[in-house]
Tab-separated table of C-alpha atoms in Angstrom:
chain	number	residue	atom	x	y	z
X	253	MET	CA	108.547	44.305	112.093
X	254	LEU	CA	109.888	47.847	112.115
X	255	VAL	CA	109.261	50.202	109.186
X	256	LYS	CA	110.213	53.843	108.660
X	257	VAL	CA	107.946	56.109	106.603
X	258	TYR	CA	108.468	59.829	106.033
X	259	GLY	CA	106.142	62.790	106.395
X	260	SER	CA	106.760	66.470	107.099
X	261	ALA	CA	105.769	69.219	109.543
X	262	VAL	CA	105.625	72.927	108.741
X	263	PHE	CA	106.884	75.549	111.191
X	264	GLY	CA	106.708	79.128	110.020
X	265	VAL	CA	107.178	78.849	106.261
X	266	GLU	CA	109.756	76.072	106.441
X	267	ALA	CA	109.222	72.310	106.629
X	268	THR	CA	110.887	69.711	108.857
X	269	THR	CA	111.027	66.040	107.852
X	270	ILE	CA	109.211	63.741	110.261
X	271	THR	CA	110.277	60.086	110.530
X	272	VAL	CA	107.306	57.849	111.345
X	273	GLU	CA	108.567	54.596	112.886
X	274	VAL	CA	105.986	51.811	112.963
X	275	ASN	CA	106.718	48.660	114.965
X	276	ILE	CA	104.300	45.710	115.154
X	277	ASP	CA	104.822	43.036	117.802
X	278	LYS	CA	102.922	40.380	119.733
X	279	GLY	CA	100.079	41.578	121.923
X	280	ILE	CA	97.136	43.907	121.462
X	281	ALA	CA	97.693	47.659	121.860
X	282	TYR	CA	97.980	50.885	119.914
X	283	HIS	CA	100.587	53.378	121.110
X	284	LEU	CA	101.160	56.661	119.260
X	285	VAL	CA	104.016	58.755	120.681
X	286	GLY	CA	106.102	61.749	119.614
X	287	LEU	CA	103.934	64.688	120.750
X	288	PRO	CA	100.955	64.193	118.387
X	289	ASP	CA	97.955	66.504	118.772
X	290	ASN	CA	94.348	65.310	119.065
X	291	ALA	CA	93.807	65.233	115.289
X	292	ILE	CA	96.687	62.764	114.933
X	293	LYS	CA	95.544	60.698	117.916
X	294	GLU	CA	92.113	60.318	116.293
X	295	SER	CA	93.736	59.052	113.078
X	296	SER	CA	93.449	55.403	114.167
X	297	TYR	CA	89.685	55.513	113.601
X	298	ARG	CA	90.032	56.993	110.123
X	299	ILE	CA	92.839	54.592	109.225
X	300	SER	CA	90.909	51.534	110.456
X	301	ALA	CA	87.811	52.403	108.399
X	302	ALA	CA	89.799	53.373	105.296
X	303	LEU	CA	91.796	50.125	105.342
X	304	LYS	CA	88.722	47.971	105.894
X	305	ASN	CA	86.846	49.658	103.045
X	306	ASN	CA	89.759	48.921	100.699
X	307	GLY	CA	90.279	45.229	101.536
X	308	PHE	CA	92.894	45.613	104.267
X	309	LYS	CA	92.790	45.828	108.042
X	310	LEU	CA	94.339	47.395	111.108
X	311	PRO	CA	96.144	44.363	112.592
X	312	GLY	CA	95.031	43.159	116.015
X	313	LYS	CA	98.551	43.281	117.425
X	314	LYS	CA	100.687	45.615	119.483
X	315	ILE	CA	101.272	48.639	117.246
X	316	THR	CA	103.795	51.221	118.407
X	317	ILE	CA	104.231	54.367	116.317
X	318	ASN	CA	106.876	56.995	117.052
X	319	MET	CA	106.954	60.332	115.265
X	320	ALA	CA	110.520	61.611	115.384
X	321	PRO	CA	111.910	64.023	116.413
X	322	ALA	CA	109.862	63.182	119.493
X	323	ASP	CA	110.300	66.592	121.164
X	324	LEU	CA	108.697	68.471	118.253
X	325	ARG	CA	104.934	68.845	118.442
X	326	LYS	CA	103.029	67.525	115.401
X	327	GLU	CA	99.572	68.721	114.469
X	328	GLY	CA	96.875	68.169	111.876
X	329	SER	CA	95.318	65.238	110.063
X	330	ALA	CA	97.788	65.197	107.142
X	331	TYR	CA	99.716	62.254	108.661
X	332	ASP	CA	96.831	59.778	108.152
X	333	LEU	CA	98.228	58.373	104.915
X	334	THR	CA	101.785	58.260	106.298
X	335	LEU	CA	100.664	56.231	109.331
X	336	ALA	CA	98.395	53.959	107.288
X	337	MET	CA	101.152	53.040	104.828
X	338	GLY	CA	103.548	52.384	107.687
X	339	VAL	CA	101.036	50.011	109.302
X	340	LEU	CA	100.401	48.154	106.018
X	341	VAL	CA	104.103	47.583	105.344
X	342	ALA	CA	104.986	46.748	108.965
X	343	SER	CA	102.175	44.157	109.100
X	344	ASN	CA	103.319	42.570	105.793
X	345	GLN	CA	99.996	43.281	104.094
X	346	ILE	CA	101.943	44.899	101.260
X	347	LYS	CA	105.594	44.960	100.235
X	348	ALA	CA	107.257	48.313	99.654
X	349	GLU	CA	111.016	48.129	100.112
X	350	ASP	CA	111.553	51.623	98.734
X	351	ILE	CA	108.823	53.355	100.762
X	352	GLY	CA	111.569	55.294	102.581
X	353	ASP	CA	112.492	57.057	99.337
X	354	TYR	CA	109.251	59.042	99.332
X	355	VAL	CA	107.498	61.639	101.451
X	356	ILE	CA	103.863	60.610	101.913
X	357	MET	CA	101.159	62.970	103.204
X	358	GLY	CA	97.373	63.129	103.117
X	359	GLU	CA	94.233	63.130	105.244
X	360	LEU	CA	92.121	59.975	104.872
X	361	SER	CA	88.367	59.822	104.437
X	362	LEU	CA	86.618	56.728	105.788
X	363	ASP	CA	86.339	55.315	102.249
X	364	GLY	CA	90.075	55.765	101.644
X	365	GLY	CA	89.792	58.977	99.643
X	366	LEU	CA	92.249	61.794	100.300
X	367	GLN	CA	91.535	65.313	101.529
X	368	PRO	CA	93.910	68.243	100.777
X	369	ILE	CA	96.679	69.215	103.165
X	370	LYS	CA	98.347	72.491	104.148
X	371	GLY	CA	101.948	73.426	103.396
X	372	ALA	CA	102.459	71.270	100.283
X	373	LEU	CA	104.961	73.688	98.706
X	374	PRO	CA	107.392	74.030	101.651
X	375	ILE	CA	107.144	70.251	102.186
X	376	ALA	CA	108.086	69.626	98.540
X	377	ILE	CA	111.013	72.063	98.782
X	378	LYS	CA	112.311	70.267	101.886
X	379	ALA	CA	111.855	66.849	100.266
X	380	ARG	CA	114.023	67.913	97.328
X	381	GLU	CA	116.663	69.363	99.669
X	382	GLU	CA	116.918	66.074	101.555
X	383	GLY	CA	117.197	63.958	98.420
X	384	PHE	CA	113.850	62.126	98.405
X	385	LYS	CA	112.841	60.552	95.082
X	386	GLY	CA	109.289	61.776	95.193
X	387	PHE	CA	106.314	63.175	97.078
X	388	LEU	CA	102.922	61.427	97.199
X	389	LEU	CA	100.084	63.757	98.203
X	390	PRO	CA	96.385	64.515	97.501
X	391	LYS	CA	95.495	65.472	93.942
X	392	GLN	CA	94.179	68.894	95.054
X	393	ASN	CA	97.689	69.910	96.219
X	394	ALA	CA	99.687	68.326	93.392
X	395	LYS	CA	100.067	71.413	91.164
X	396	GLU	CA	101.253	73.424	94.136
X	397	ALA	CA	104.014	70.902	94.924
X	398	ALA	CA	104.887	70.245	91.275
X	399	VAL	CA	106.361	73.738	90.853
X	400	VAL	CA	109.437	72.326	92.629
X	401	ASN	CA	111.912	71.050	90.043
X	402	ASP	CA	113.880	67.798	90.345
X	403	LEU	CA	111.266	66.090	92.513
X	404	ASP	CA	108.685	63.577	91.287
X	405	VAL	CA	105.252	64.637	92.524
X	406	TYR	CA	102.406	62.115	92.377
X	407	ALA	CA	98.769	63.220	92.507
X	408	ILE	CA	96.796	60.712	94.581
X	409	GLU	CA	93.017	60.370	94.870
X	410	ASN	CA	92.795	57.468	97.349
X	411	ILE	CA	94.887	55.067	99.387
X	412	LYS	CA	94.364	52.259	96.848
X	413	GLU	CA	96.402	54.252	94.315
X	414	VAL	CA	99.284	54.550	96.797
X	415	ILE	CA	99.216	50.794	97.478
X	416	ASP	CA	99.171	50.035	93.745
X	417	PHE	CA	102.009	52.515	93.229
X	418	PHE	CA	104.352	50.583	95.491
X	419	LYS	CA	103.229	47.278	93.949
X	420	ASN	CA	103.622	48.528	90.369
X	421	LYS	CA	105.344	51.857	89.762
X	422	SER	CA	103.877	52.152	86.253
X	423	THR	CA	100.368	52.762	87.602
X	424	LEU	CA	101.148	56.410	88.380
X	425	ASN	CA	103.132	59.003	86.470
X	426	PRO	CA	104.653	62.053	88.135
X	427	LEU	CA	102.907	65.340	87.447
X	428	LYS	CA	104.980	67.564	85.186
X	429	ILE	CA	104.395	71.314	85.062
X	430	ASP	CA	106.235	73.952	83.087
X	431	THR	CA	106.395	76.317	86.042
X	432	ARG	CA	107.712	79.313	84.137
X	433	LYS	CA	105.229	78.934	81.285
X	434	GLU	CA	102.221	78.741	83.617
X	435	PHE	CA	103.566	81.594	85.731
X	436	TYR	CA	104.085	84.000	82.833
X	437	ASN	CA	100.742	83.067	81.232
X	438	GLU	CA	98.935	84.335	84.337
X	439	LEU	CA	100.995	87.489	84.915
X	440	ASP	CA	98.860	89.983	83.002
X	441	HIS	CA	95.512	88.832	84.340
X	442	SER	CA	93.669	91.297	86.592
X	443	ASP	CA	89.994	91.809	87.366
X	444	PHE	CA	90.405	95.526	88.096
X	445	ASP	CA	91.709	98.420	86.005
X	446	PHE	CA	92.269	102.120	86.661
X	447	ALA	CA	90.491	102.801	83.372
X	448	ASP	CA	87.246	102.169	85.280
X	449	VAL	CA	87.882	105.135	87.585
X	450	LYS	CA	86.330	108.421	86.434
X	451	GLY	CA	88.199	111.585	87.367
X	452	GLN	CA	90.403	111.475	90.488
X	453	GLU	CA	93.536	112.309	88.477
X	454	THR	CA	95.411	113.635	91.535
X	455	ILE	CA	94.636	110.466	93.491
X	456	LYS	CA	95.745	108.265	90.598
X	457	ARG	CA	99.005	110.211	90.411
X	458	CYS	CA	99.524	109.711	94.144
X	459	MET	CA	98.870	105.969	93.847
X	460	GLU	CA	101.274	105.746	90.913
X	461	ILE	CA	103.963	107.280	93.131
X	462	ALA	CA	103.072	104.868	95.936
X	463	ALA	CA	103.373	101.894	93.568
X	464	ALA	CA	106.633	103.133	92.041
X	465	GLY	CA	108.386	103.483	95.392
X	466	GLY	CA	106.533	100.869	97.467
X	467	HIS	CA	105.202	103.620	99.761
X	468	ASN	CA	102.381	103.216	102.270
X	469	ILE	CA	99.368	105.437	101.600
X	470	ILE	CA	96.229	106.605	103.399
X	471	LEU	CA	93.132	107.855	101.553
X	472	ILE	CA	90.969	110.362	103.445
X	473	GLY	CA	87.518	111.144	102.150
X	474	PRO	CA	83.752	110.928	102.695
X	475	PRO	CA	81.669	107.823	101.935
X	476	GLY	CA	81.181	107.198	98.221
X	477	SER	CA	84.256	109.128	97.096
X	478	GLY	CA	85.867	105.994	95.634
X	479	LYS	CA	88.500	105.075	98.249
X	480	THR	CA	87.843	101.335	98.138
X	481	MET	CA	87.527	101.324	94.352
X	482	LEU	CA	90.931	102.979	94.027
X	483	ALA	CA	92.588	100.705	96.597
X	484	LYS	CA	91.405	97.526	94.847
X	485	ARG	CA	93.054	98.680	91.634
X	486	LEU	CA	96.465	99.377	93.143
X	487	PRO	CA	97.795	95.813	92.543
X	488	SER	CA	97.038	96.247	88.825
X	489	ILE	CA	99.752	98.927	88.526
X	490	LEU	CA	102.376	97.251	90.692
X	491	PRO	CA	105.303	95.657	88.815
X	492	PRO	CA	104.705	91.998	87.893
X	493	MET	CA	105.958	89.536	90.480
X	494	SER	CA	109.276	87.836	89.828
X	495	LEU	CA	109.418	84.038	89.998
X	496	MET	CA	111.236	84.282	93.339
X	497	GLU	CA	108.565	86.591	94.780
X	498	ALA	CA	105.877	84.207	93.524
X	499	LEU	CA	107.528	81.283	95.319
X	500	GLU	CA	107.831	83.264	98.572
X	501	THR	CA	104.196	84.343	98.400
X	502	THR	CA	102.920	80.885	97.496
X	503	LYS	CA	104.798	79.317	100.431
X	504	ILE	CA	103.022	81.562	102.919
X	505	HIS	CA	99.589	80.907	101.422
X	506	SER	CA	100.394	77.197	101.248
X	507	VAL	CA	100.976	77.066	105.003
X	508	VAL	CA	97.378	78.160	105.644
X	509	GLY	CA	95.940	76.104	102.790
X	510	LYS	CA	94.905	79.068	100.634
X	511	VAL	CA	96.681	78.172	97.396
X	512	LYS	CA	94.285	77.621	94.517
X	513	GLU	CA	94.501	74.612	92.231
X	514	HIS	CA	96.610	76.346	89.563
X	515	GLY	CA	99.595	76.144	91.939
X	516	LEU	CA	102.073	79.020	91.794
X	517	MET	CA	100.590	82.431	92.589
X	518	SER	CA	101.285	84.923	89.826
X	519	GLN	CA	99.145	87.851	91.044
X	520	ARG	CA	100.171	90.051	93.942
X	521	PRO	CA	97.937	89.387	96.963
X	522	PHE	CA	95.351	91.937	98.044
X	523	ARG	CA	94.105	91.402	101.601
X	524	SER	CA	91.283	93.441	103.122
X	525	PRO	CA	90.514	92.280	106.680
X	526	HIS	CA	87.414	93.535	108.508
X	527	HIS	CA	87.964	96.177	111.192
X	528	THR	CA	86.864	93.706	113.919
X	529	ILE	CA	89.975	91.567	113.290
X	530	SER	CA	91.966	90.487	116.362
X	531	ASP	CA	95.622	91.311	116.960
X	532	VAL	CA	96.672	87.681	116.382
X	533	ALA	CA	94.705	87.321	113.150
X	534	LEU	CA	96.278	90.515	111.835
X	535	VAL	CA	99.923	89.997	112.777
X	536	GLY	CA	100.024	86.196	113.162
X	537	GLY	CA	100.551	83.903	116.126
X	538	GLY	CA	98.328	81.673	118.218
X	539	THR	CA	99.120	78.609	120.336
X	540	TYR	CA	100.475	76.942	117.209
X	541	PRO	CA	101.657	80.001	115.230
X	542	GLN	CA	100.087	80.726	111.866
X	543	PRO	CA	100.788	83.657	109.524
X	544	GLY	CA	98.426	86.606	109.873
X	545	GLU	CA	97.002	89.007	107.329
X	546	ILE	CA	100.207	91.040	107.159
X	547	SER	CA	102.171	87.956	106.051
X	548	LEU	CA	99.438	86.842	103.645
X	549	SER	CA	99.908	90.322	102.105
X	550	HIS	CA	103.648	89.706	101.553
X	551	ASN	CA	104.725	91.125	98.172
X	552	GLY	CA	101.265	92.624	97.799
X	553	VAL	CA	98.803	95.051	99.368
X	554	LEU	CA	97.184	95.148	102.816
X	555	PHE	CA	94.071	97.333	102.681
X	556	LEU	CA	92.670	98.570	105.991
X	557	ASP	CA	89.309	100.188	105.267
X	558	GLU	CA	87.982	102.606	107.919
X	559	LEU	CA	91.321	102.658	109.744
X	560	PRO	CA	90.104	104.429	112.951
X	561	GLU	CA	87.549	101.646	113.491
X	562	PHE	CA	90.301	99.052	114.009
X	563	LYS	CA	91.255	98.282	117.588
X	564	ARG	CA	94.117	100.464	118.779
X	565	SER	CA	96.074	97.395	119.925
X	566	ALA	CA	95.686	95.767	116.502
X	567	LEU	CA	97.051	98.860	114.759
X	568	GLU	CA	99.984	99.189	117.140
X	569	VAL	CA	101.248	95.699	116.310
X	570	LEU	CA	101.690	96.907	112.724
X	571	ARG	CA	104.428	99.348	113.641
X	572	GLN	CA	107.317	96.896	113.915
X	573	PRO	CA	106.453	94.824	110.790
X	574	LEU	CA	106.095	98.036	108.765
X	575	GLU	CA	109.688	98.931	109.653
X	576	ASP	CA	111.354	95.488	109.667
X	577	ARG	CA	109.197	93.877	106.928
X	578	GLU	CA	109.017	90.653	108.900
X	579	VAL	CA	107.320	89.492	112.073
X	580	THR	CA	108.864	87.172	114.648
X	581	ILE	CA	106.658	85.096	116.939
X	582	SER	CA	108.348	83.536	119.958
X	583	ARG	CA	107.165	80.616	122.055
X	584	ALA	CA	108.880	78.800	124.924
X	585	LYS	CA	110.255	76.021	122.709
X	586	PHE	CA	110.597	77.674	119.310
X	587	THR	CA	110.577	80.900	117.342
X	588	VAL	CA	109.143	81.419	113.860
X	589	THR	CA	109.606	84.340	111.504
X	590	TYR	CA	107.149	85.249	108.767
X	591	PRO	CA	108.021	87.703	105.976
X	592	SER	CA	105.693	90.691	105.780
X	593	SER	CA	106.950	93.052	103.103
X	594	PHE	CA	103.687	94.646	102.035
X	595	MET	CA	102.280	97.976	100.933
X	596	LEU	CA	99.837	99.369	103.469
X	597	VAL	CA	96.842	101.118	101.932
X	598	ALA	CA	94.485	102.593	104.513
X	599	SER	CA	91.321	104.606	104.165
X	600	MET	CA	89.302	106.682	106.585
X	601	ASN	CA	86.562	109.272	106.779
X	602	PRO	CA	87.786	112.749	107.723
X	603	SER	CA	85.452	112.854	110.752
X	604	PRO	CA	82.916	110.743	112.686
X	605	SER	CA	80.149	112.166	110.499
X	606	GLY	CA	82.076	111.149	107.394
X	607	TYR	CA	82.608	114.640	105.968
X	608	PHE	CA	85.178	117.445	105.941
X	609	VAL	CA	84.732	120.511	108.143
X	610	ASP	CA	84.111	122.816	105.180
X	611	ASP	CA	81.528	120.557	103.549
X	612	ASP	CA	78.322	122.632	103.451
X	613	LYS	CA	76.164	119.797	102.164
X	614	ALA	CA	76.157	117.688	105.306
X	615	VAL	CA	76.030	117.811	109.061
X	616	THR	CA	79.693	117.968	109.970
X	617	SER	CA	81.639	117.292	113.138
X	618	SER	CA	83.411	119.941	115.155
X	619	PRO	CA	87.192	120.279	114.994
X	620	TYR	CA	87.351	118.739	118.493
X	621	GLU	CA	85.401	115.667	117.375
X	622	MET	CA	87.597	115.351	114.326
X	623	GLN	CA	90.757	115.573	116.438
X	624	ARG	CA	89.405	112.912	118.783
X	625	TYR	CA	88.492	110.712	115.815
X	626	LEU	CA	91.946	111.088	114.264
X	627	GLY	CA	93.480	110.457	117.675
X	628	LYS	CA	92.408	106.819	117.411
X	629	ILE	CA	95.411	106.390	115.145
X	630	SER	CA	98.739	106.850	116.907
X	631	GLY	CA	101.262	109.395	115.660
X	632	PRO	CA	104.041	106.802	115.210
X	633	LEU	CA	101.782	104.720	112.968
X	634	LEU	CA	100.822	107.747	110.855
X	635	ASP	CA	104.506	108.640	110.551
X	636	ARG	CA	105.071	105.260	108.916
X	637	ILE	CA	102.590	106.136	106.178
X	638	ASP	CA	104.420	108.091	103.505
X	639	LEU	CA	101.476	109.484	101.552
X	640	HIS	CA	98.330	111.162	102.922
X	641	ILE	CA	95.835	112.204	100.259
X	642	GLU	CA	92.329	113.661	100.384
X	643	VAL	CA	89.735	111.999	98.147
X	644	GLN	CA	86.825	114.208	97.120
X	645	PRO	CA	83.600	112.870	95.560
X	646	VAL	CA	83.638	112.802	91.761
X	647	PRO	CA	81.300	115.443	90.229
X	648	PHE	CA	78.473	114.306	87.972
X	649	GLU	CA	80.132	115.752	84.867
X	650	LYS	CA	83.119	113.420	85.334
X	651	LEU	CA	80.986	110.400	86.198
X	652	SER	CA	78.872	110.799	83.077
X	653	GLU	CA	81.839	111.056	80.707
X	654	ASP	CA	82.079	108.310	78.080
X	655	ARG	CA	85.849	108.542	77.953
X	656	ASN	CA	87.686	105.965	80.057
X	657	GLY	CA	90.688	106.797	82.180
X	658	GLU	CA	94.271	105.680	81.585
X	659	LEU	CA	94.733	101.903	81.477
X	660	SER	CA	96.471	100.213	84.396
X	661	LYS	CA	98.815	98.574	81.894
X	662	VAL	CA	100.124	101.980	80.779
X	663	ILE	CA	100.606	103.211	84.362
X	664	ARG	CA	102.332	99.949	85.287
X	665	GLU	CA	104.900	100.464	82.524
X	666	ARG	CA	105.950	103.775	84.098
X	667	VAL	CA	105.975	102.210	87.562
X	668	THR	CA	108.104	99.294	86.345
X	669	GLU	CA	110.625	101.651	84.728
X	670	ALA	CA	110.949	103.579	88.015
X	671	ARG	CA	111.392	100.311	89.924
X	672	GLU	CA	114.140	99.236	87.520
X	673	ILE	CA	116.019	102.460	88.304
X	674	GLN	CA	115.739	101.629	92.014
X	675	THR	CA	116.826	98.015	91.472
X	676	LYS	CA	120.048	99.242	89.855
X	677	ARG	CA	120.516	101.846	92.580
X	678	PHE	CA	120.288	99.291	95.388
X	679	SER	CA	121.918	96.377	93.554
X	680	ASP	CA	124.647	96.115	96.209
X	681	ASN	CA	122.168	95.946	99.106
X	682	GLU	CA	120.311	92.669	99.733
X	683	LYS	CA	117.752	94.216	102.094
X	684	VAL	CA	116.791	97.337	100.140
X	685	HIS	CA	115.061	96.988	96.759
X	686	TYR	CA	112.977	100.156	96.386
X	687	ASN	CA	112.799	103.670	97.838
X	688	ALA	CA	110.342	103.006	100.677
X	689	GLN	CA	112.827	100.531	102.185
X	690	MET	CA	115.674	103.044	102.448
X	691	HIS	CA	117.248	103.576	105.845
X	692	VAL	CA	118.974	106.742	107.029
X	693	LYS	CA	122.279	105.879	105.350
X	694	GLN	CA	120.673	105.382	101.931
X	695	ILE	CA	118.502	108.504	102.343
X	696	ARG	CA	121.580	110.649	102.967
X	697	GLU	CA	123.340	109.085	99.974
X	698	TYR	CA	120.563	109.062	97.373
X	699	CYS	CA	118.331	111.950	98.466
X	700	ALA	CA	120.832	114.818	98.473
X	701	LEU	CA	119.166	118.216	97.934
X	702	ASN	CA	120.351	121.331	96.176
X	703	LYS	CA	120.099	124.756	97.834
X	704	ASP	CA	116.600	125.589	96.561
X	705	SER	CA	115.193	122.184	97.493
X	706	LYS	CA	116.656	122.458	101.000
X	707	LEU	CA	115.130	125.894	101.534
X	708	LEU	CA	111.704	124.724	100.379
X	709	LEU	CA	111.807	121.682	102.659
X	710	LYS	CA	113.023	123.718	105.633
X	711	THR	CA	110.110	126.143	105.220
X	712	ALA	CA	107.635	123.281	105.087
X	713	MET	CA	109.176	121.595	108.150
X	714	ASP	CA	108.943	124.819	110.165
X	715	ARG	CA	105.374	125.655	109.155
X	716	LEU	CA	103.969	122.137	109.503
X	717	ASN	CA	106.037	121.174	112.565
X	718	LEU	CA	106.950	117.838	110.980
X	719	SER	CA	108.773	115.063	112.851
X	720	ALA	CA	112.157	113.684	111.808
X	721	ARG	CA	110.431	110.589	110.480
X	722	ALA	CA	108.104	112.734	108.342
X	723	TYR	CA	111.196	114.515	106.996
X	724	ASP	CA	112.644	111.201	105.869
X	725	ARG	CA	109.311	110.178	104.325
X	726	ILE	CA	109.179	113.347	102.239
X	727	LEU	CA	112.696	112.708	100.953
X	728	LYS	CA	111.821	109.109	100.017
X	729	VAL	CA	108.682	110.177	98.160
X	730	ALA	CA	110.561	112.981	96.391
X	731	ARG	CA	113.179	110.455	95.300
X	732	THR	CA	110.415	108.299	93.793
X	733	ILE	CA	108.871	111.292	91.995
X	734	ALA	CA	112.310	112.066	90.542
X	735	ASP	CA	112.669	108.442	89.415
X	736	LEU	CA	109.300	108.587	87.637
X	737	ALA	CA	110.561	111.700	85.850
X	738	ASP	CA	113.892	109.933	85.137
X	739	GLU	CA	115.789	112.699	86.952
X	740	LYS	CA	119.061	111.926	88.736
X	741	GLY	CA	118.677	114.742	91.254
X	742	ILE	CA	115.738	115.802	93.441
X	743	LEU	CA	114.408	119.137	92.216
X	744	PRO	CA	112.236	121.674	94.103
X	745	ASP	CA	109.207	120.528	92.069
X	746	HIS	CA	109.668	116.991	93.382
X	747	ILE	CA	109.926	118.236	96.977
X	748	ALA	CA	106.823	120.421	96.547
X	749	GLU	CA	104.775	117.514	95.228
X	750	ALA	CA	105.970	115.213	98.021
X	751	ILE	CA	104.990	117.793	100.665
X	752	GLN	CA	101.444	118.092	99.306
X	753	TYR	CA	100.965	114.373	100.013
X	754	ARG	CA	101.245	114.964	103.785
X	755	SER	CA	97.638	116.116	104.307
X	756	LEU	CA	97.396	115.046	107.940
X	757	ASP	CA	100.442	117.158	108.838
X	758	ARG	CA	99.111	120.387	107.366
X	759	GLU	CA	98.084	123.224	109.642
X	760	GLY	CA	94.392	123.971	109.415
X	761	TRP	CA	93.462	120.535	108.062
X	762	LEU	CA	91.093	120.046	110.985
X	763	GLY	CA	89.362	123.326	110.362
């Protein structure tokens, strides 16, 4: 008897429906074809034990299973339940005439229990697109899949529940979630707040500008000056995620199995990889491509602490995603694209010793050593970072103050207002949503300067010997500063403030 059961494979952040054809005939054999990987080939042992421990059996006949499309490689243990149900129906151990109306996925334990799978959200989206009635999957992934409307999602704990479901549909009820209610309930939650930061008013102002315009930023300062503390609080002042952004972000995290049980992600991601990270882990890829840290940071923040300690090759792969806001990974038989629209926040010591040249309290490095240390970061990468700011240690008087700083909630209101101005400005452009994303055409249109502003910028360009890319970065930052001030034009004050956030370009910075 031939039976067709449906599963799904995830490539990039999109799913492809997999048709599992199970045919049982006379003889004794077990053939599994359709480019399965080793995890799928080993499924027969898990299926056999799970069926036996639940009162069924793997029939002693010729079992042929084809996973179509046969030229597409399938991987992972999530097809265990799909294969097991196909075998049960094809061997007439259970009747399930409508099994083809559902997508079925789950990894089997030997006792028939189900283990969570990866990619539940994109699979659910694809199932709805292709008109399936429902999606049966492990209970741990159910909330994640249930955010998809117009698709019945069933939370399953073991294979016995699936068998009973097809015998008697009333034994299981689809999981219903008010996606918008749960999403908005979680929006204001954050473990970090700028109110915890004593002093550092200039740095907070710089980070407010970065958040308002989506600009990349690098913090330069000695150990203990608060760089990491400040970076961790940046997501708390970013505008709340929209429902569409939340879905995009959740899909990427779903692919690598990092979605928590509450389902839809409502907080912007903050990723902080160690400086020993490999190129592939940072940008994504591998034999069977997976998203890297830059994609897991999509719609959020990627924090690279001690930037010069990262491998040069790892940093260089950031250049293209920083510009294009997506990364494309090509293989001989397929190409996948992962979104990677993130804010880069980097930090570094000013020298190998950790201190500035003019710091009299410590053994400092020579200007040559500092230049060599800074040289670990390529010029083109630094040019893609809009804001460079020095972070000095907070004096005792500030640390001992009882008064808290400004709340993140208050700063975020100003940031959100500036973002709304930018949303209206770029409403006709699908690819540009905030100032940091502007290309040359938009810069010329929206960053026009009056005579005084031009003269000030020209003087700075001549004295600091800035590149053309640095020129564009200053204009983008000045535009953001003007938006925060609710000014239509860019004034000399805005240009002056933007220039002061280019520390690494200033003459004499190295001593």
